[in-house]
Every structure is written in structure tokens, then in C-alpha cells.
Amino acid sequence: MTVYFDPQNECQSREALRILQSRRLQDAVERAYRHVPLYRRKFDQAGVKPGDIRSIEDIAKLPFTVKDDFREQYPFGMFAVPMDRIIRLHASSGTTGKPTVVGYTREDIDLWSVCCARMLACGGGTAQDVLQVAYGYGLFTGGLGLHYGGEKLGAAVIPMSGGNTKKQLMLMQDFGTTLLACTPSYALQVAEVAAEEGIDIRSLKLKAGFFGAEPWTEEMRRQIEARLHIKALDIYGLSEVIGPGVAGECLEQSGLHVFEDHFYPEVINPATGQPVPPGQPGELVFTCLTKEAIPLIRYRTRDISRLQEAACPCGRVFRRIERLSGRTDDMLIIRGVNVFPSQIESVLMKLEGVEPNYLIVVDRTGVLADIEVKVEVSPHLFSDEVKQLEALRRRIGEEMRSVLSLNAKITLVEPKSLERAAGKVQRVQFVDRKS
Ligand code: DLL
């Protein structure tokens, strides 16, 4: 039987939800226009006034918000409330320049906790559970987001943060951890260290994991589920919107329910900015309908997914987004072939003899980019004959060519030789021309 954290909201009718969204959108637009100069400027330029927004369908009249807006308004220019109402600040570090700063009022923190509690309950979490949070605590939203969500649910939360894998395993054994929250790549590391330490995973009480904050594939899910003997659930969010708790999978494991009474999703064609036909892939755009500190309007995430309109057997009213297939800015162009890192992962993870650890090195020093894929070989194969390794290497190369039309240099590396990360893993490395 499905257990809902918040049945009144999660199981309302689509029509009631639409009315709620419309009312909330009007309010959010009004607050943004009144309190954030950036929005006033953007709305004026687009020739739209808060009064023009009468229902949720009018959302398409509004201008987009982008990451650069946060950079330009650094640190607090996006805030719609005075500092004495802000009780928390988080920031996400970009690759260049200043971080993106987000603030929360007391009500925002409560909303965030409710959304993360819903997300945990979606994946079967209850007050009886022991939740080990192995996302990083600090400016990153992962640790504290899941922490408050777990507490709101009534679970016993272990604020372990990322890293120190042996201790993670000790606490899992001693505290009877039932739920694990961390990045998918770190979940694999936990499994790896458990094997090294001779810990029988089946002796643990672990039953589910809440994995997100970085791209992963269905094939990676299968690896994690097999190695940790748990149900692996995909969770999604981003700091600008709130952090984790924007969307999460239910036990159907078939798309992530977007908590759209608070975060209204749209999918647009990234080139034109126009909505795509229902069910088609495109860039995810979110509007925060209720958040006070940052009333985010039509934020372009650069994440690629599609919206599933069909009702879910779990009974939740919220539409689902498909597992993310990439970002508009992570597509690689290798000798004229467009490829997303997730496609490379899918090919690799289907093959026998390779470990779920790899690194894509893109060399841009020549006229055309070249690509090398470094893959860890399974320990039992690594001690085998050179002939067998060579056969595996060739096989991977052929799969890359036939499935992705990609000519990649394949390098097999020793088990456990690629760098491990406790937080977000970097699977793509660029070698650039020195200028
Ligand atoms: O990563 C928030 C989060 C924490 C989500 C814990 C899930 C769990 P940021 O650091 O702002 O926030 O990074 C957001 O990470 O735009 C996606 O590109 C990526 N991302 C997040 N969840 C997923 C996921 C947190 N489930 C950026 N699958 C987003 C793929 C994800 N990518």
C-alpha cells in the first residue's frame, strides 16, 4: 500500500491542482515584480504586467530567468525579502567565477523540508527508518536538504556527510541504517569499500537509496541495486529552485514526480525558447510558486528531460519527468558526432568485464576534438591474459562505434585506479590548447 507524506496535496485532483497553481503563480509574479528590480525590468521589457497573469497557462507570457541573472545579482540581488527574514544561505560553486547564492526564509526552510520528506516517502521512507545522509553538508544543498527532510518525516537522521567510507559502513552496521542518501557514484564507492573490508552487504538493514545531484543512467541503477541489494531511487533538484526535493521517484521507478504545487515545470526547445509538444524532450524550466526569499520565474535549468502526462499507478497527482538525459551544455561534439556522456555510460555499463568507473577525456588541442575513454576493468579480468584484455578493449571500441557512431580511443585501466569522489563525480575531463 502506498504511504503518502502529504496525501491532501499529493492526491488532489488535476483540476484542483490547476486552480492552486494559477492562484499561486499570480501571487509569485506579483511579489517578484514588486520586490525584485531585476524582474520589474525584465517584465517591463517584455511588456507584461502582473495583472496579465490570470491562470497558469499565462506563464508562457513571462520572460525567462537564467543562471547569469544570479551571477549579475551576486550576492543578494535576487532576494525579494529583507535580510532579517532570511534564516539560511546556500551557494553552489560554478566552474568559474562567483558562486550562485540562494537564501531561505523560515517558511522556505519548512517548505523545503516538506518537499524532501515527500520525496523520501515517495521512495518508501517512513518514521521507522534510519536515514544516513552522505551528501556533503555545507554550502551545498544536498546534506542539509535531506537532513531536514528526514527529520520532517520523523526518521532517525545520521548527519554523516560525504567521505570517510569505512566509518559510513561502520555506522550502517551499528546504527541499522535503512536508507542511504548520497550521489550515485558515491553509492558505488560504498559498495566497493564494503567488498574490500569483507562486509556482507546482505547483513546490513539497508533497503533503499536516494541518489541524485549528478547524472546517472538506468544501467548504473542496475549496478547499484545489484551491489548494494537495495532499491535505488532517482532524486532531482537544484539550488536555484530550492535544492533537492524538486522531484523524486516513487516505487514504480518510472519517472520522477515533480512537486508541482510548488515548482511548476515546463519543457522548452532550448534553441527557440518555445514549449515543446507534450511528451517531447527539451530543456526543463521551473517556476517557484510559493518560495518567499527567491520567487524564481521560468528558470532555465539547462537540464534535458521530458514530461510524462500519464497518471502514475502510485496515485500521486504530480506529473513525472523522465530521468535526465544530459544538459544542454554537456553535449560533446567529437569529429562531427554529437554525444552525451550519459550515452557513453549506457554503452559501457552493458558490457561484461568493466567496472562502473570511467573517465572521458576530451582533447581539444587539435582542430577537431578527440576522445579517450578510460575504463576500469573488473578485478577477475585484470589478472587474465593480455589477449582477453585486448579483446575487451576492441569490443568496447566496436560498441561505441556501432551504437554511437563514435570513434573513441579506449584505454583499460586497473581496478580502483581512477579517482573517487565523495560528492559530485567529474566524468568528463577536457584537455585544452594553452592560449
Ligand atoms: O545537486 C541538489 C541536489 C542535491 C539534488 C542532492 C539531488 C540530491 P546543485 O548543486 O545546484 O543542486 O546542482 C544542480 O545537478 O541542474 C542537474 O544538472 C544536476 N542534478 C541534480 N539531480 C540530478 C539527477 C543539487 N537526479 C544540478 N540526475 C542540476 C541528473 C542531476 N542530474
Short mmCIF file of C-alpha atoms in Angstrom, two decimals, residues 1 41 104 157 216 252 257 259 275 283-284 288 394 396 399 406 431:
data_model
loop_
_atom_site.label_atom_id
_atom_site.label_comp_id
_atom_site.label_asym_id
_atom_site.label_seq_id
_atom_site.Cartn_x
_atom_site.Cartn_y
_atom_site.Cartn_z
CA MET A 1 0.00 0.00 0.00
CA ARG A 41 12.99 45.37 -15.55
CA TYR A 104 15.63 30.92 2.53
CA VAL A 157 18.77 11.03 10.70
CA TRP A 216 23.45 8.64 -13.93
CA GLU A 252 7.31 2.47 -9.64
CA HIS A 257 7.22 13.15 -9.61
CA PHE A 259 6.17 18.57 -6.69
CA PRO A 275 7.34 24.98 -25.38
CA GLU A 283 15.14 21.90 -21.53
CA LEU A 284 13.44 21.89 -18.14
CA CYS A 288 8.76 28.54 -7.88
CA ARG A 394 38.25 -3.94 -29.02
CA ILE A 396 34.17 -1.59 -26.25
CA GLU A 399 30.14 -0.90 -29.35
CA LEU A 406 31.78 7.36 -32.10
CA VAL A 431 42.48 18.92 -22.38
#
